[in-house]
């Protein structure tokens, strides 16, 4: 009872929906650069900016939230701008800096901004805009239990060693469930 690898050739590559076929190509171009300097620069910049803004605005009401679709729209002109403005020349990292893997050549601008880079920037941003449950848990502990939290506990390193005890029952059920999940 093994997997039938011959059946993979018979799987239809196209979607049965014409809207999907019109919007998404089923042909992959392996020559498109993916992990480029532009992708990392734009992705990390937008990820850090959105995460910092969302954390800052989380405890304020009404809380504006930066969602990933907004960052997707912002990433496209940034990518096009960097594809236009970065130098096209190639750089070489010497052999002694690559731990014996030979000289490595790279370019800050390997070509036009493509859909693969744009998708990876979107995936980076999708991770950064999730709801920050740890912030709510620590805020509930500060307010309802009158217990301060140090910065190491906010990062979660000391939380493992803290005994499981509740001093008040006026915590929200969401905070209690997240509290148990974090200790699991």
PDB file of C-alpha atoms in Angstrom:
ATOM      1  CA  UNK A   1       0.000   0.000   0.000  1.00  0.00           C
ATOM      2  CA  UNK A   2       2.149   2.825  -1.204  1.00  0.00           C
ATOM      3  CA  UNK A   3       1.451   6.167  -2.704  1.00  0.00           C
ATOM      4  CA  UNK A   4       0.767   6.093  -6.433  1.00  0.00           C
ATOM      5  CA  UNK A   5       3.180   8.646  -7.873  1.00  0.00           C
ATOM      6  CA  UNK A   6       1.956   7.976 -11.411  1.00  0.00           C
ATOM      7  CA  UNK A   7      -1.422   9.410 -10.452  1.00  0.00           C
ATOM      8  CA  UNK A   8       0.231  12.793  -9.882  1.00  0.00           C
ATOM      9  CA  UNK A   9       0.696  13.209 -13.628  1.00  0.00           C
ATOM     10  CA  UNK A  10      -3.027  12.831 -14.163  1.00  0.00           C
ATOM     11  CA  UNK A  11      -4.017  15.561 -11.717  1.00  0.00           C
ATOM     12  CA  UNK A  12      -5.388  18.567 -13.515  1.00  0.00           C
ATOM     13  CA  UNK A  13      -3.218  21.625 -12.959  1.00  0.00           C
ATOM     14  CA  UNK A  14      -5.866  24.215 -13.694  1.00  0.00           C
ATOM     15  CA  UNK A  15      -8.673  25.220 -11.385  1.00  0.00           C
ATOM     16  CA  UNK A  16     -12.231  24.331 -12.407  1.00  0.00           C
ATOM     17  CA  UNK A  17     -13.231  27.939 -11.747  1.00  0.00           C
ATOM     18  CA  UNK A  18     -12.691  30.326 -14.675  1.00  0.00           C
ATOM     19  CA  UNK A  19     -12.132  33.322 -12.371  1.00  0.00           C
ATOM     20  CA  UNK A  20      -9.175  31.584 -10.741  1.00  0.00           C
ATOM     21  CA  UNK A  21      -7.772  30.521 -14.121  1.00  0.00           C
ATOM     22  CA  UNK A  22      -8.012  34.099 -15.368  1.00  0.00           C
ATOM     23  CA  UNK A  23      -6.250  35.555 -12.314  1.00  0.00           C
ATOM     24  CA  UNK A  24      -3.602  32.934 -11.480  1.00  0.00           C
ATOM     25  CA  UNK A  25      -1.192  31.337 -13.911  1.00  0.00           C
ATOM     26  CA  UNK A  26      -0.671  27.601 -13.580  1.00  0.00           C
ATOM     27  CA  UNK A  27       2.789  27.833 -15.148  1.00  0.00           C
ATOM     28  CA  UNK A  28       5.725  28.360 -12.802  1.00  0.00           C
ATOM     29  CA  UNK A  29       8.741  30.336 -13.929  1.00  0.00           C
ATOM     30  CA  UNK A  30      11.760  28.937 -12.037  1.00  0.00           C
ATOM     31  CA  UNK A  31      13.937  31.786 -13.331  1.00  0.00           C
ATOM     32  CA  UNK A  32      12.123  34.390 -11.205  1.00  0.00           C
ATOM     33  CA  UNK A  33      14.279  35.547  -8.286  1.00  0.00           C
ATOM     34  CA  UNK A  34      12.569  34.963  -4.955  1.00  0.00           C
ATOM     35  CA  UNK A  35      14.716  35.575  -1.856  1.00  0.00           C
ATOM     36  CA  UNK A  36      16.076  38.932  -2.954  1.00  0.00           C
ATOM     37  CA  UNK A  37      17.412  41.880  -1.020  1.00  0.00           C
ATOM     38  CA  UNK A  38      14.321  43.882  -2.000  1.00  0.00           C
ATOM     39  CA  UNK A  39      11.959  41.231  -0.646  1.00  0.00           C
ATOM     40  CA  UNK A  40      13.723  41.081   2.720  1.00  0.00           C
ATOM     41  CA  UNK A  41      14.031  44.858   3.005  1.00  0.00           C
ATOM     42  CA  UNK A  42      10.393  45.623   2.182  1.00  0.00           C
ATOM     43  CA  UNK A  43       9.050  42.640   4.098  1.00  0.00           C
ATOM     44  CA  UNK A  44      10.952  43.341   7.298  1.00  0.00           C
ATOM     45  CA  UNK A  45      10.261  47.070   7.155  1.00  0.00           C
ATOM     46  CA  UNK A  46       6.511  46.616   6.706  1.00  0.00           C
ATOM     47  CA  UNK A  47       6.362  43.757   9.214  1.00  0.00           C
ATOM     48  CA  UNK A  48       8.124  45.705  11.956  1.00  0.00           C
ATOM     49  CA  UNK A  49       6.167  48.877  11.242  1.00  0.00           C
ATOM     50  CA  UNK A  50       2.776  47.139  11.244  1.00  0.00           C
ATOM     51  CA  UNK A  51       3.545  45.082  14.347  1.00  0.00           C
ATOM     52  CA  UNK A  52       4.716  48.146  16.281  1.00  0.00           C
ATOM     53  CA  UNK A  53       1.693  50.199  15.207  1.00  0.00           C
ATOM     54  CA  UNK A  54      -0.745  47.401  16.052  1.00  0.00           C
ATOM     55  CA  UNK A  55       0.790  46.897  19.497  1.00  0.00           C
ATOM     56  CA  UNK A  56       0.705  50.632  20.144  1.00  0.00           C
ATOM     57  CA  UNK A  57      -2.948  50.989  19.140  1.00  0.00           C
ATOM     58  CA  UNK A  58      -4.212  47.729  20.683  1.00  0.00           C
ATOM     59  CA  UNK A  59      -4.977  49.147  24.109  1.00  0.00           C
ATOM     60  CA  UNK A  60      -6.677  52.273  22.791  1.00  0.00           C
ATOM     61  CA  UNK A  61     -10.351  52.409  21.886  1.00  0.00           C
ATOM     62  CA  UNK A  62     -11.368  52.532  19.118  1.00  0.00           C
ATOM     63  CA  UNK A  63      -8.293  50.637  18.057  1.00  0.00           C
ATOM     64  CA  UNK A  64      -7.228  51.117  14.439  1.00  0.00           C
ATOM     65  CA  UNK A  65      -5.590  48.015  13.043  1.00  0.00           C
ATOM     66  CA  UNK A  66      -3.236  47.688  10.102  1.00  0.00           C
ATOM     67  CA  UNK A  67      -4.312  44.595   8.182  1.00  0.00           C
ATOM     68  CA  UNK A  68      -2.244  42.535   5.762  1.00  0.00           C
ATOM     69  CA  UNK A  69      -4.256  43.578   2.705  1.00  0.00           C
ATOM     70  CA  UNK A  70      -3.243  47.210   3.261  1.00  0.00           C
ATOM     71  CA  UNK A  71       0.387  46.143   3.497  1.00  0.00           C
ATOM     72  CA  UNK A  72      -0.052  44.114   0.316  1.00  0.00           C
ATOM     73  CA  UNK A  73      -1.152  47.247  -1.525  1.00  0.00           C
ATOM     74  CA  UNK A  74       1.693  49.309  -0.016  1.00  0.00           C
ATOM     75  CA  UNK A  75       4.324  46.666  -0.861  1.00  0.00           C
ATOM     76  CA  UNK A  76       3.727  46.787  -4.615  1.00  0.00           C
ATOM     77  CA  UNK A  77       4.761  50.419  -5.247  1.00  0.00           C
ATOM     78  CA  UNK A  78       7.661  50.012  -2.811  1.00  0.00           C
ATOM     79  CA  UNK A  79       8.866  46.980  -4.764  1.00  0.00           C
ATOM     80  CA  UNK A  80       8.515  48.792  -8.072  1.00  0.00           C
ATOM     81  CA  UNK A  81      10.390  51.792  -6.661  1.00  0.00           C
ATOM     82  CA  UNK A  82      13.269  49.632  -5.385  1.00  0.00           C
ATOM     83  CA  UNK A  83      13.409  47.768  -8.706  1.00  0.00           C
ATOM     84  CA  UNK A  84      13.783  51.155 -10.398  1.00  0.00           C
ATOM     85  CA  UNK A  85      16.234  52.759  -7.957  1.00  0.00           C
ATOM     86  CA  UNK A  86      18.592  49.999  -6.750  1.00  0.00           C
ATOM     87  CA  UNK A  87      21.797  49.403  -8.729  1.00  0.00           C
ATOM     88  CA  UNK A  88      21.796  46.511 -11.194  1.00  0.00           C
ATOM     89  CA  UNK A  89      25.476  45.644 -10.762  1.00  0.00           C
ATOM     90  CA  UNK A  90      26.555  42.351  -9.190  1.00  0.00           C
ATOM     91  CA  UNK A  91      28.666  42.006  -6.074  1.00  0.00           C
ATOM     92  CA  UNK A  92      30.948  39.158  -5.065  1.00  0.00           C
ATOM     93  CA  UNK A  93      31.436  37.846  -1.546  1.00  0.00           C
ATOM     94  CA  UNK A  94      34.953  36.356  -1.264  1.00  0.00           C
ATOM     95  CA  UNK A  95      35.556  32.701  -0.487  1.00  0.00           C
ATOM     96  CA  UNK A  96      36.837  33.324   3.041  1.00  0.00           C
ATOM     97  CA  UNK A  97      33.547  35.016   4.029  1.00  0.00           C
ATOM     98  CA  UNK A  98      31.379  32.141   2.772  1.00  0.00           C
ATOM     99  CA  UNK A  99      32.993  29.409   4.906  1.00  0.00           C
ATOM    100  CA  UNK A 100      34.670  27.727   1.947  1.00  0.00           C
ATOM    101  CA  UNK A 101      31.614  27.577  -0.310  1.00  0.00           C
ATOM    102  CA  UNK A 102      33.344  29.525  -3.026  1.00  0.00           C
ATOM    103  CA  UNK A 103      32.765  33.088  -4.082  1.00  0.00           C
ATOM    104  CA  UNK A 104      29.083  34.010  -4.049  1.00  0.00           C
ATOM    105  CA  UNK A 105      27.703  36.538  -6.511  1.00  0.00           C
ATOM    106  CA  UNK A 106      24.556  38.502  -5.766  1.00  0.00           C
ATOM    107  CA  UNK A 107      22.757  41.596  -6.960  1.00  0.00           C
ATOM    108  CA  UNK A 108      20.679  44.104  -5.050  1.00  0.00           C
ATOM    109  CA  UNK A 109      18.410  44.372  -8.085  1.00  0.00           C
ATOM    110  CA  UNK A 110      18.153  41.045  -9.947  1.00  0.00           C
ATOM    111  CA  UNK A 111      15.371  42.205 -12.267  1.00  0.00           C
ATOM    112  CA  UNK A 112      11.840  43.562 -12.240  1.00  0.00           C
ATOM    113  CA  UNK A 113       9.639  43.242  -9.159  1.00  0.00           C
ATOM    114  CA  UNK A 114       7.787  39.949  -9.558  1.00  0.00           C
ATOM    115  CA  UNK A 115       4.788  38.153  -8.120  1.00  0.00           C
ATOM    116  CA  UNK A 116       6.869  35.705  -6.060  1.00  0.00           C
ATOM    117  CA  UNK A 117       8.623  38.499  -4.171  1.00  0.00           C
ATOM    118  CA  UNK A 118       5.284  40.214  -3.656  1.00  0.00           C
ATOM    119  CA  UNK A 119       3.756  37.006  -2.279  1.00  0.00           C
ATOM    120  CA  UNK A 120       6.605  36.470   0.184  1.00  0.00           C
ATOM    121  CA  UNK A 121       6.322  40.056   1.425  1.00  0.00           C
ATOM    122  CA  UNK A 122       2.599  39.447   1.940  1.00  0.00           C
ATOM    123  CA  UNK A 123       3.290  36.234   3.873  1.00  0.00           C
ATOM    124  CA  UNK A 124       5.769  38.047   6.116  1.00  0.00           C
ATOM    125  CA  UNK A 125       3.184  40.730   6.800  1.00  0.00           C
ATOM    126  CA  UNK A 126       0.400  38.222   7.407  1.00  0.00           C
ATOM    127  CA  UNK A 127       2.359  36.855  10.353  1.00  0.00           C
ATOM    128  CA  UNK A 128       2.881  40.282  11.907  1.00  0.00           C
ATOM    129  CA  UNK A 129      -0.722  41.448  12.007  1.00  0.00           C
ATOM    130  CA  UNK A 130      -2.192  38.623  14.093  1.00  0.00           C
ATOM    131  CA  UNK A 131      -3.976  39.568  17.280  1.00  0.00           C
ATOM    132  CA  UNK A 132      -1.597  39.980  20.193  1.00  0.00           C
ATOM    133  CA  UNK A 133      -3.047  37.688  22.866  1.00  0.00           C
ATOM    134  CA  UNK A 134       0.007  37.867  25.119  1.00  0.00           C
ATOM    135  CA  UNK A 135      -0.422  41.611  25.440  1.00  0.00           C
ATOM    136  CA  UNK A 136      -4.022  41.150  26.575  1.00  0.00           C
ATOM    137  CA  UNK A 137      -3.018  38.440  29.066  1.00  0.00           C
ATOM    138  CA  UNK A 138      -0.365  40.585  30.688  1.00  0.00           C
ATOM    139  CA  UNK A 139      -2.682  43.591  30.703  1.00  0.00           C
ATOM    140  CA  UNK A 140      -5.358  41.560  32.463  1.00  0.00           C
ATOM    141  CA  UNK A 141      -2.834  40.418  35.058  1.00  0.00           C
ATOM    142  CA  UNK A 142      -1.754  44.003  35.666  1.00  0.00           C
ATOM    143  CA  UNK A 143      -5.286  45.354  35.993  1.00  0.00           C
ATOM    144  CA  UNK A 144      -7.334  42.617  37.605  1.00  0.00           C
ATOM    145  CA  UNK A 145      -4.767  40.878  39.805  1.00  0.00           C
ATOM    146  CA  UNK A 146      -2.641  43.905  40.616  1.00  0.00           C
ATOM    147  CA  UNK A 147       0.505  42.023  39.652  1.00  0.00           C
ATOM    148  CA  UNK A 148       3.194  43.728  37.644  1.00  0.00           C
ATOM    149  CA  UNK A 149       5.056  41.929  34.890  1.00  0.00           C
ATOM    150  CA  UNK A 150       8.718  42.299  34.117  1.00  0.00           C
ATOM    151  CA  UNK A 151      10.031  42.522  30.585  1.00  0.00           C
ATOM    152  CA  UNK A 152      11.293  38.941  30.664  1.00  0.00           C
ATOM    153  CA  UNK A 153       7.837  37.710  31.597  1.00  0.00           C
ATOM    154  CA  UNK A 154       6.392  39.745  28.760  1.00  0.00           C
ATOM    155  CA  UNK A 155       8.673  37.830  26.421  1.00  0.00           C
ATOM    156  CA  UNK A 156       7.567  34.548  27.950  1.00  0.00           C
ATOM    157  CA  UNK A 157      10.842  33.221  29.318  1.00  0.00           C
ATOM    158  CA  UNK A 158       9.998  33.421  33.023  1.00  0.00           C
ATOM    159  CA  UNK A 159       6.322  32.492  32.575  1.00  0.00           C
ATOM    160  CA  UNK A 160       7.175  28.799  32.437  1.00  0.00           C
ATOM    161  CA  UNK A 161       8.463  28.753  36.011  1.00  0.00           C
ATOM    162  CA  UNK A 162       5.641  30.748  37.583  1.00  0.00           C
ATOM    163  CA  UNK A 163       3.226  28.626  39.666  1.00  0.00           C
ATOM    164  CA  UNK A 164      -0.326  28.323  38.389  1.00  0.00           C
ATOM    165  CA  UNK A 165      -2.522  30.279  40.769  1.00  0.00           C
ATOM    166  CA  UNK A 166      -5.361  32.754  40.477  1.00  0.00           C
ATOM    167  CA  UNK A 167      -5.883  35.434  43.074  1.00  0.00           C
ATOM    168  CA  UNK A 168      -9.047  36.894  41.553  1.00  0.00           C
ATOM    169  CA  UNK A 169     -11.885  35.386  39.568  1.00  0.00           C
ATOM    170  CA  UNK A 170     -12.794  38.569  37.734  1.00  0.00           C
ATOM    171  CA  UNK A 171     -10.578  37.738  34.765  1.00  0.00           C
ATOM    172  CA  UNK A 172     -12.223  37.320  31.394  1.00  0.00           C
ATOM    173  CA  UNK A 173     -12.738  33.792  30.113  1.00  0.00           C
ATOM    174  CA  UNK A 174     -10.625  34.565  27.051  1.00  0.00           C
ATOM    175  CA  UNK A 175      -7.713  35.555  29.232  1.00  0.00           C
ATOM    176  CA  UNK A 176      -8.057  32.407  31.318  1.00  0.00           C
ATOM    177  CA  UNK A 177      -8.091  30.174  28.238  1.00  0.00           C
ATOM    178  CA  UNK A 178      -5.062  31.932  26.759  1.00  0.00           C
ATOM    179  CA  UNK A 179      -3.346  31.724  30.136  1.00  0.00           C
ATOM    180  CA  UNK A 180      -3.829  27.937  30.157  1.00  0.00           C
ATOM    181  CA  UNK A 181      -2.742  27.600  26.537  1.00  0.00           C
ATOM    182  CA  UNK A 182       0.448  29.513  27.226  1.00  0.00           C
ATOM    183  CA  UNK A 183       1.253  27.215  30.132  1.00  0.00           C
ATOM    184  CA  UNK A 184       0.577  24.001  28.184  1.00  0.00           C
TER     185      UNK A 184
END
